[in-house]
Tab-separated table of C-alpha atoms and ligand atoms in Angstrom:
chain	number	residue	atom	x	y	z
A	1	MET	CA	-144.622	91.320	-29.657
A	2	SER	CA	-145.334	92.284	-33.245
A	3	LEU	CA	-142.801	94.283	-35.206
A	4	LEU	CA	-143.913	96.335	-38.200
A	5	VAL	CA	-141.542	96.979	-41.097
A	6	VAL	CA	-142.004	99.094	-44.201
A	7	GLY	CA	-139.414	99.086	-46.951
A	8	SER	CA	-138.364	97.744	-50.291
A	9	VAL	CA	-138.999	94.241	-51.559
A	10	ALA	CA	-136.817	94.081	-54.626
A	11	PHE	CA	-134.954	92.289	-57.325
A	12	ASP	CA	-131.229	92.980	-57.187
A	13	ALA	CA	-128.356	92.549	-59.621
A	14	LEU	CA	-125.147	92.009	-57.658
A	15	GLU	CA	-121.478	91.934	-58.547
A	16	SER	CA	-118.657	91.216	-56.131
A	17	PRO	CA	-115.150	89.800	-56.597
A	18	TYR	CA	-116.736	86.452	-55.636
A	19	GLY	CA	-119.341	86.325	-58.372
A	20	LYS	CA	-122.260	87.929	-60.128
A	21	VAL	CA	-126.026	87.453	-60.164
A	22	ASP	CA	-128.272	89.233	-62.672
A	23	ARG	CA	-131.510	88.971	-60.733
A	24	THR	CA	-132.030	87.786	-57.214
A	25	LEU	CA	-134.605	88.496	-54.551
A	26	GLY	CA	-133.592	91.347	-52.245
A	27	GLY	CA	-134.882	94.561	-50.749
A	28	ALA	CA	-134.319	96.124	-47.354
A	29	ALA	CA	-137.654	94.930	-45.933
A	30	THR	CA	-137.057	91.377	-47.156
A	31	TYR	CA	-133.705	91.035	-45.375
A	32	PHE	CA	-135.100	92.773	-42.297
A	33	ALA	CA	-138.241	90.637	-42.065
A	34	VAL	CA	-136.425	87.330	-42.494
A	35	ALA	CA	-133.755	88.266	-39.909
A	36	ALA	CA	-136.264	89.638	-37.358
A	37	SER	CA	-138.615	86.666	-37.713
A	38	PHE	CA	-136.138	84.479	-35.802
A	39	PHE	CA	-137.059	86.505	-32.694
A	40	THR	CA	-140.610	87.836	-33.068
A	41	ALA	CA	-143.688	88.128	-35.315
A	42	VAL	CA	-143.163	90.538	-38.208
A	43	SER	CA	-145.790	92.547	-40.136
A	44	LEU	CA	-144.548	93.499	-43.589
A	45	VAL	CA	-145.603	96.613	-45.520
A	46	GLY	CA	-144.366	97.013	-49.072
A	47	ILE	CA	-145.244	96.647	-52.709
A	48	VAL	CA	-144.294	94.262	-55.501
A	49	GLY	CA	-145.113	94.157	-59.201
A	50	ASP	CA	-146.714	91.440	-61.308
A	51	ASP	CA	-143.244	89.948	-61.950
A	52	PHE	CA	-143.123	88.824	-58.287
A	53	THR	CA	-144.100	85.140	-58.369
A	54	PRO	CA	-145.427	82.719	-55.719
A	55	GLU	CA	-141.942	81.146	-55.900
A	56	ASP	CA	-140.418	84.527	-54.854
A	57	GLU	CA	-142.950	84.870	-52.061
A	58	LYS	CA	-141.832	81.550	-50.580
A	59	ILE	CA	-139.091	83.426	-48.712
A	60	PHE	CA	-141.799	84.689	-46.305
A	61	ARG	CA	-143.659	81.373	-45.945
A	62	GLY	CA	-143.162	79.089	-42.960
A	63	ARG	CA	-141.773	82.035	-41.005
A	64	ASN	CA	-143.350	84.352	-38.486
A	65	ILE	CA	-144.089	86.986	-41.179
A	66	ASP	CA	-147.530	88.457	-41.952
A	67	THR	CA	-147.657	89.588	-45.605
A	68	ASP	CA	-151.203	91.028	-45.618
A	69	GLY	CA	-149.539	94.442	-46.003
A	70	LEU	CA	-147.560	93.418	-49.095
A	71	GLU	CA	-149.442	95.078	-51.941
A	72	ARG	CA	-149.385	93.816	-55.504
A	73	ALA	CA	-149.525	96.288	-58.349
A	74	GLU	CA	-149.347	96.225	-62.112
A	75	GLY	CA	-145.824	96.872	-63.307
A	76	LYS	CA	-142.313	95.905	-62.271
A	77	THR	CA	-140.951	95.298	-58.778
A	78	PHE	CA	-138.331	97.741	-57.412
A	79	PHE	CA	-134.939	96.980	-58.977
A	80	TRP	CA	-131.480	97.790	-57.647
A	81	ALA	CA	-128.023	96.959	-59.023
A	82	GLY	CA	-124.728	97.335	-57.199
A	83	ARG	CA	-121.054	96.431	-57.575
A	84	TYR	CA	-118.535	95.900	-54.755
A	85	SER	CA	-114.824	96.729	-54.784
A	86	GLN	CA	-112.095	94.120	-54.322
A	87	ASN	CA	-112.113	94.440	-50.506
A	88	LEU	CA	-115.957	94.560	-50.362
A	89	ASN	CA	-115.807	97.830	-48.397
A	90	GLU	CA	-116.994	100.100	-51.160
A	91	ARG	CA	-119.975	99.723	-53.389
A	92	VAL	CA	-121.294	101.644	-56.348
A	93	THR	CA	-124.962	101.754	-57.178
A	94	LEU	CA	-125.364	100.954	-60.861
A	95	ALA	CA	-129.153	101.282	-61.032
A	96	THR	CA	-132.119	102.216	-58.860
A	97	GLU	CA	-135.462	101.706	-60.575
A	98	LEU	CA	-138.334	102.571	-58.240
A	99	ASN	CA	-140.976	101.031	-60.574
A	100	VAL	CA	-144.121	100.212	-58.523
A	101	PHE	CA	-142.657	102.068	-55.508
A	102	ALA	CA	-142.952	105.381	-57.372
A	103	GLU	CA	-146.760	105.411	-56.900
A	104	PHE	CA	-146.926	103.501	-53.621
A	105	LYS	CA	-149.410	104.755	-51.004
A	106	PRO	CA	-149.036	102.430	-48.008
A	107	ARG	CA	-152.291	101.351	-46.296
A	108	LEU	CA	-151.787	99.473	-43.068
A	109	PRO	CA	-154.102	96.467	-42.481
A	110	GLN	CA	-156.083	96.974	-39.219
A	111	GLN	CA	-154.083	94.370	-37.318
A	112	TYR	CA	-150.846	96.293	-38.016
A	113	ARG	CA	-152.074	99.574	-36.531
A	114	THR	CA	-151.413	98.607	-32.928
A	115	SER	CA	-147.762	97.637	-33.518
A	116	LYS	CA	-145.533	98.540	-30.590
A	117	TYR	CA	-142.285	98.212	-32.524
A	118	VAL	CA	-141.807	99.857	-35.901
A	119	PHE	CA	-138.915	99.772	-38.322
A	120	LEU	CA	-138.884	102.226	-41.201
A	121	ALA	CA	-136.454	100.541	-43.572
A	122	ASN	CA	-134.682	102.401	-46.314
A	123	ILE	CA	-137.386	103.912	-48.538
A	124	ALA	CA	-138.689	107.404	-49.388
A	125	PRO	CA	-138.909	109.385	-46.119
A	126	ASP	CA	-142.464	110.638	-46.767
A	127	LEU	CA	-143.633	107.013	-47.117
A	128	GLN	CA	-141.880	106.175	-43.848
A	129	ARG	CA	-143.736	109.024	-42.110
A	130	ASP	CA	-147.040	108.057	-43.662
A	131	VAL	CA	-146.705	104.540	-42.214
A	132	LEU	CA	-145.728	105.821	-38.779
A	133	HIS	CA	-148.780	108.116	-38.710
A	134	GLN	CA	-151.109	105.166	-39.375
A	135	VAL	CA	-149.930	103.438	-36.193
A	136	LYS	CA	-152.503	104.387	-33.539
A	137	LYS	CA	-150.382	104.880	-30.429
A	138	ARG	CA	-146.784	106.062	-30.293
A	139	PRO	CA	-144.749	102.839	-30.587
A	140	LYS	CA	-142.428	101.709	-27.782
A	141	ILE	CA	-139.593	101.939	-30.288
A	142	ALA	CA	-139.647	103.485	-33.748
A	143	ALA	CA	-136.395	103.095	-35.658
A	144	LEU	CA	-135.380	104.329	-39.093
A	145	ASP	CA	-132.795	103.490	-41.732
A	146	THR	CA	-132.022	105.619	-44.752
A	147	MET	CA	-129.272	106.039	-47.328
A	148	ASN	CA	-127.392	108.686	-49.310
A	149	TYR	CA	-129.980	108.424	-52.113
A	150	TRP	CA	-132.668	109.887	-49.787
A	151	ILE	CA	-130.318	112.185	-47.805
A	152	GLU	CA	-129.497	113.908	-51.090
A	153	ARG	CA	-132.864	113.808	-52.868
A	154	SER	CA	-135.358	114.178	-49.989
A	155	ASN	CA	-133.453	115.939	-47.209
A	156	THR	CA	-136.351	118.096	-45.963
A	157	GLU	CA	-138.780	115.150	-45.883
A	158	LEU	CA	-136.174	113.008	-44.120
A	159	ARG	CA	-135.623	115.629	-41.401
A	160	GLU	CA	-139.378	115.885	-40.859
A	161	THR	CA	-139.634	112.090	-40.460
A	162	LEU	CA	-136.651	111.970	-38.095
A	163	LYS	CA	-138.555	114.156	-35.588
A	164	HIS	CA	-140.819	111.147	-34.912
A	165	VAL	CA	-138.300	108.319	-34.414
A	166	ASP	CA	-136.306	107.057	-31.425
A	167	ILE	CA	-133.450	105.221	-33.112
A	168	LEU	CA	-131.583	106.129	-36.269
A	169	MET	CA	-129.679	103.185	-37.734
A	170	ILE	CA	-127.407	104.125	-40.638
A	171	ASN	CA	-123.870	103.493	-41.876
A	172	ASP	CA	-120.851	105.682	-41.183
A	173	SER	CA	-120.768	107.570	-44.495
A	174	GLU	CA	-124.507	108.325	-44.219
A	175	THR	CA	-123.995	109.533	-40.623
A	176	ARG	CA	-121.332	111.941	-41.845
A	177	GLU	CA	-123.402	113.131	-44.801
A	178	LEU	CA	-126.588	113.689	-42.781
A	179	SER	CA	-124.848	115.554	-39.938
A	180	SER	CA	-122.191	117.365	-42.034
A	181	GLU	CA	-119.730	116.206	-39.383
A	182	HIS	CA	-116.819	113.800	-39.901
A	183	ASN	CA	-116.317	112.775	-36.270
A	184	LEU	CA	-118.973	110.194	-35.404
A	185	LEU	CA	-119.437	111.329	-31.791
A	186	ARG	CA	-119.957	114.933	-32.829
A	187	ALA	CA	-122.210	113.637	-35.625
A	188	ALA	CA	-124.300	111.826	-32.976
A	189	LYS	CA	-124.803	115.093	-31.056
A	190	ASN	CA	-126.042	116.764	-34.245
A	191	ILE	CA	-128.374	113.890	-35.009
A	192	PHE	CA	-129.876	113.968	-31.478
A	193	LYS	CA	-130.983	117.552	-32.247
A	194	MET	CA	-132.978	116.183	-35.212
A	195	GLY	CA	-135.156	113.886	-33.034
A	196	PRO	CA	-133.654	110.423	-32.416
A	197	THR	CA	-132.302	109.710	-28.921
A	198	THR	CA	-130.176	106.740	-30.025
A	199	LEU	CA	-127.833	106.464	-32.986
A	200	VAL	CA	-126.637	103.089	-34.258
A	201	VAL	CA	-123.822	103.430	-36.785
A	202	LYS	CA	-123.222	100.364	-38.967
A	203	ARG	CA	-119.567	100.210	-39.949
A	204	GLY	CA	-119.296	97.156	-42.198
A	205	GLU	CA	-116.238	95.055	-41.383
A	206	TYR	CA	-115.493	97.389	-38.428
A	207	GLY	CA	-118.681	96.401	-36.597
A	208	ALA	CA	-121.274	98.761	-35.161
A	209	MET	CA	-121.439	101.544	-32.595
A	210	MET	CA	-124.417	102.639	-30.501
A	211	VAL	CA	-124.507	106.110	-28.946
A	212	ASP	CA	-127.169	107.429	-26.568
A	213	LYS	CA	-127.254	109.640	-23.487
A	214	ARG	CA	-126.037	106.708	-21.344
A	215	GLY	CA	-122.854	106.331	-23.369
A	216	ILE	CA	-121.294	104.345	-26.175
A	217	PHE	CA	-121.303	100.639	-26.937
A	218	CYS	CA	-119.369	98.938	-29.749
A	219	VAL	CA	-119.556	95.440	-31.242
A	220	PRO	CA	-117.110	94.017	-33.737
A	221	ALA	CA	-118.158	92.436	-36.999
A	222	PHE	CA	-117.778	88.672	-36.835
A	223	PRO	CA	-114.411	87.819	-38.432
A	224	LEU	CA	-115.121	85.789	-41.583
A	225	GLU	CA	-112.502	84.216	-43.798
A	226	GLU	CA	-114.635	84.288	-46.920
A	227	PRO	CA	-117.291	87.001	-47.015
A	228	HIS	CA	-119.071	86.872	-50.385
A	229	ASP	CA	-121.681	89.610	-50.680
A	230	PRO	CA	-122.387	92.412	-48.174
A	231	THR	CA	-125.778	93.263	-49.716
A	232	GLY	CA	-128.453	93.313	-47.047
A	233	ALA	CA	-125.997	93.060	-44.152
A	234	GLY	CA	-127.238	96.394	-42.778
A	235	ASP	CA	-130.881	95.368	-43.065
A	236	SER	CA	-130.163	91.976	-41.509
A	237	PHE	CA	-128.339	93.788	-38.701
A	238	ALA	CA	-131.419	95.964	-38.188
A	239	GLY	CA	-133.662	92.871	-38.259
A	240	GLY	CA	-131.599	91.087	-35.617
A	241	PHE	CA	-131.441	94.257	-33.501
A	242	MET	CA	-135.131	95.205	-33.640
A	243	GLY	CA	-136.320	91.591	-33.636
A	244	TYR	CA	-134.424	90.918	-30.434
A	245	LEU	CA	-135.807	94.074	-28.740
A	246	ALA	CA	-139.397	93.352	-29.800
A	247	GLY	CA	-139.025	89.725	-28.712
A	248	CYS	CA	-137.801	90.567	-25.217
A	249	GLU	CA	-140.021	93.701	-24.883
A	250	ASP	CA	-137.351	95.512	-22.948
A	251	LYS	CA	-135.325	98.586	-23.825
A	252	SER	CA	-132.886	98.626	-20.922
A	253	ASP	CA	-129.233	99.308	-21.683
A	254	ALA	CA	-128.440	95.592	-21.215
A	255	SER	CA	-131.072	94.591	-23.798
A	256	LEU	CA	-129.918	97.233	-26.273
A	257	ARG	CA	-126.374	95.895	-25.962
A	258	ARG	CA	-127.534	92.321	-26.579
A	259	ALA	CA	-129.579	93.612	-29.533
A	260	MET	CA	-126.353	95.041	-31.000
A	261	VAL	CA	-124.775	91.583	-30.773
A	262	TYR	CA	-127.775	89.825	-32.388
A	263	GLY	CA	-127.713	92.496	-35.107
A	264	SER	CA	-124.067	91.724	-35.785
A	265	VAL	CA	-124.768	87.986	-35.746
A	266	LEU	CA	-127.511	88.251	-38.408
A	267	GLY	CA	-125.445	90.663	-40.535
A	268	SER	CA	-122.489	88.271	-40.445
A	269	PHE	CA	-124.550	85.343	-41.707
A	270	THR	CA	-125.937	87.393	-44.612
A	271	VAL	CA	-122.486	88.238	-46.031
A	272	GLU	CA	-121.442	84.574	-46.090
A	273	LYS	CA	-123.398	83.951	-49.308
A	274	PHE	CA	-125.012	85.912	-52.149
A	275	GLY	CA	-128.344	87.655	-51.615
A	276	LEU	CA	-130.638	85.835	-49.197
A	277	ASP	CA	-129.025	82.428	-49.733
A	278	ARG	CA	-127.563	82.164	-46.227
A	279	LEU	CA	-130.553	83.563	-44.286
A	280	ARG	CA	-132.902	81.284	-46.202
A	281	HIS	CA	-131.416	78.179	-44.565
A	282	LEU	CA	-130.288	79.663	-41.248
A	283	LYS	CA	-131.270	77.889	-38.027
A	284	ARG	CA	-131.961	79.399	-34.606
A	285	SER	CA	-129.329	77.151	-33.061
A	286	GLU	CA	-126.694	78.688	-35.376
A	287	ILE	CA	-127.727	82.193	-34.296
A	288	HIS	CA	-127.351	81.388	-30.619
A	289	ALA	CA	-124.052	79.581	-31.163
A	290	ARG	CA	-122.638	82.613	-32.967
A	291	ALA	CA	-123.899	84.960	-30.224
A	292	ARG	CA	-121.954	82.827	-27.700
A	293	HIS	CA	-118.947	83.081	-29.986
A	294	PHE	CA	-119.293	86.897	-29.873
A	295	ALA	CA	-119.254	86.801	-26.091
A	296	LYS	CA	-115.963	84.852	-26.199
A	297	LEU	CA	-114.555	87.128	-28.871
A	298	THR	CA	-114.936	90.233	-26.757
A	299	GLN	CA	-114.246	88.843	-23.278
A	300	PHE	CA	-111.166	90.023	-21.387
A	301	LYS	CA	-109.928	90.589	-17.851
A	302	LEU	CA	-108.544	93.802	-16.424
B	401	LIG	P1	-127.999	97.202	-47.638
B	401	LIG	O1	-126.928	96.397	-48.296
B	401	LIG	O2	-128.299	96.731	-46.256
B	401	LIG	O3	-127.780	98.667	-47.734
B	401	LIG	O4	-129.352	96.933	-48.442
B	401	LIG	C1	-129.405	96.451	-49.737
B	401	LIG	C2	-130.844	96.335	-50.197
B	401	LIG	O5	-131.445	97.634	-50.219
B	401	LIG	C3	-130.922	95.774	-51.584
B	401	LIG	O6	-131.512	94.493	-51.551
B	401	LIG	C4	-131.731	96.794	-52.386
B	401	LIG	O7	-132.795	96.206	-53.097
B	401	LIG	C5	-132.247	97.791	-51.366
B	401	LIG	N1	-132.108	99.199	-51.821
B	401	LIG	C6	-131.059	99.756	-52.480
B	401	LIG	N2	-131.291	101.064	-52.742
B	401	LIG	C7	-132.526	101.345	-52.238
B	401	LIG	C8	-133.348	102.537	-52.194
B	401	LIG	N3	-132.947	103.702	-52.720
B	401	LIG	N4	-134.551	102.448	-51.575
B	401	LIG	C9	-134.955	101.282	-51.027
B	401	LIG	N5	-134.241	100.137	-51.045
B	401	LIG	C10	-133.040	100.156	-51.641
């Protein structure tokens, strides 16, 4: 079942204690689309500038990703720069240059308008809403990611968009900032009043937590000896999560729990190398092997 994603396709400059790259392909929608395409067909909505070459576009080729909705405009592609602390847990944003995204007016190709699964990746909340409104019928699942940049600059627009989504998927500091509540369970209750019925909190090396009216489910992050670059881990998590749900077309509690594990699996591969280097060469067999490893990791008897 087709999964629609709108979000940034970008060039990133990354610095971590393990190295530095001045310009590499990135963007929330790029990580998401590549991760989700292991499970289902993905329709990509975004914009790139004239500096985005056929070589860059190769990341989408040979995968189950439709790029008819990837617009090309005159000017520069979205650019983001970030630096990670020694333990990789904290990151500072050094630059956010919207470039062609500043004037972006998404137009969904006809074949995208019947999408049953929609992911609104981290991008301006009014653009997220605009995309959702172009989908003809209410999707089976609409999920949204955002970040402090938008919580602070576009709070009213974000709250309006949240009224129309089922799942909010953000990290712990964003959960606290959006809800003005430190405790994550109380934060979830606040967020449910804004519209979403499920909250997925991404917690970096501490894994991820899902809260809905049925209860709470937690997955660990996969223990890695040498993580290199956490950029895109959240988007890869979201891609694994939504890709799995769209692929199995089921939103039972059991499927949502498995989706959490596949999210964690994809996120863990992304951090093993810089940028998209690990996802680029990932194989389905490796995904399933790591999912089995997760099952072992969390199994115990009472
Ligand atoms: P993550 O590490 O999962 O939070 O996502 C990192 C990706 O998000 C990078 O590849 C960036 O290009 C992209 N990104 C960073 N800031 C923004 C923003 N304000 N809007 C859209 N995308 C962004």
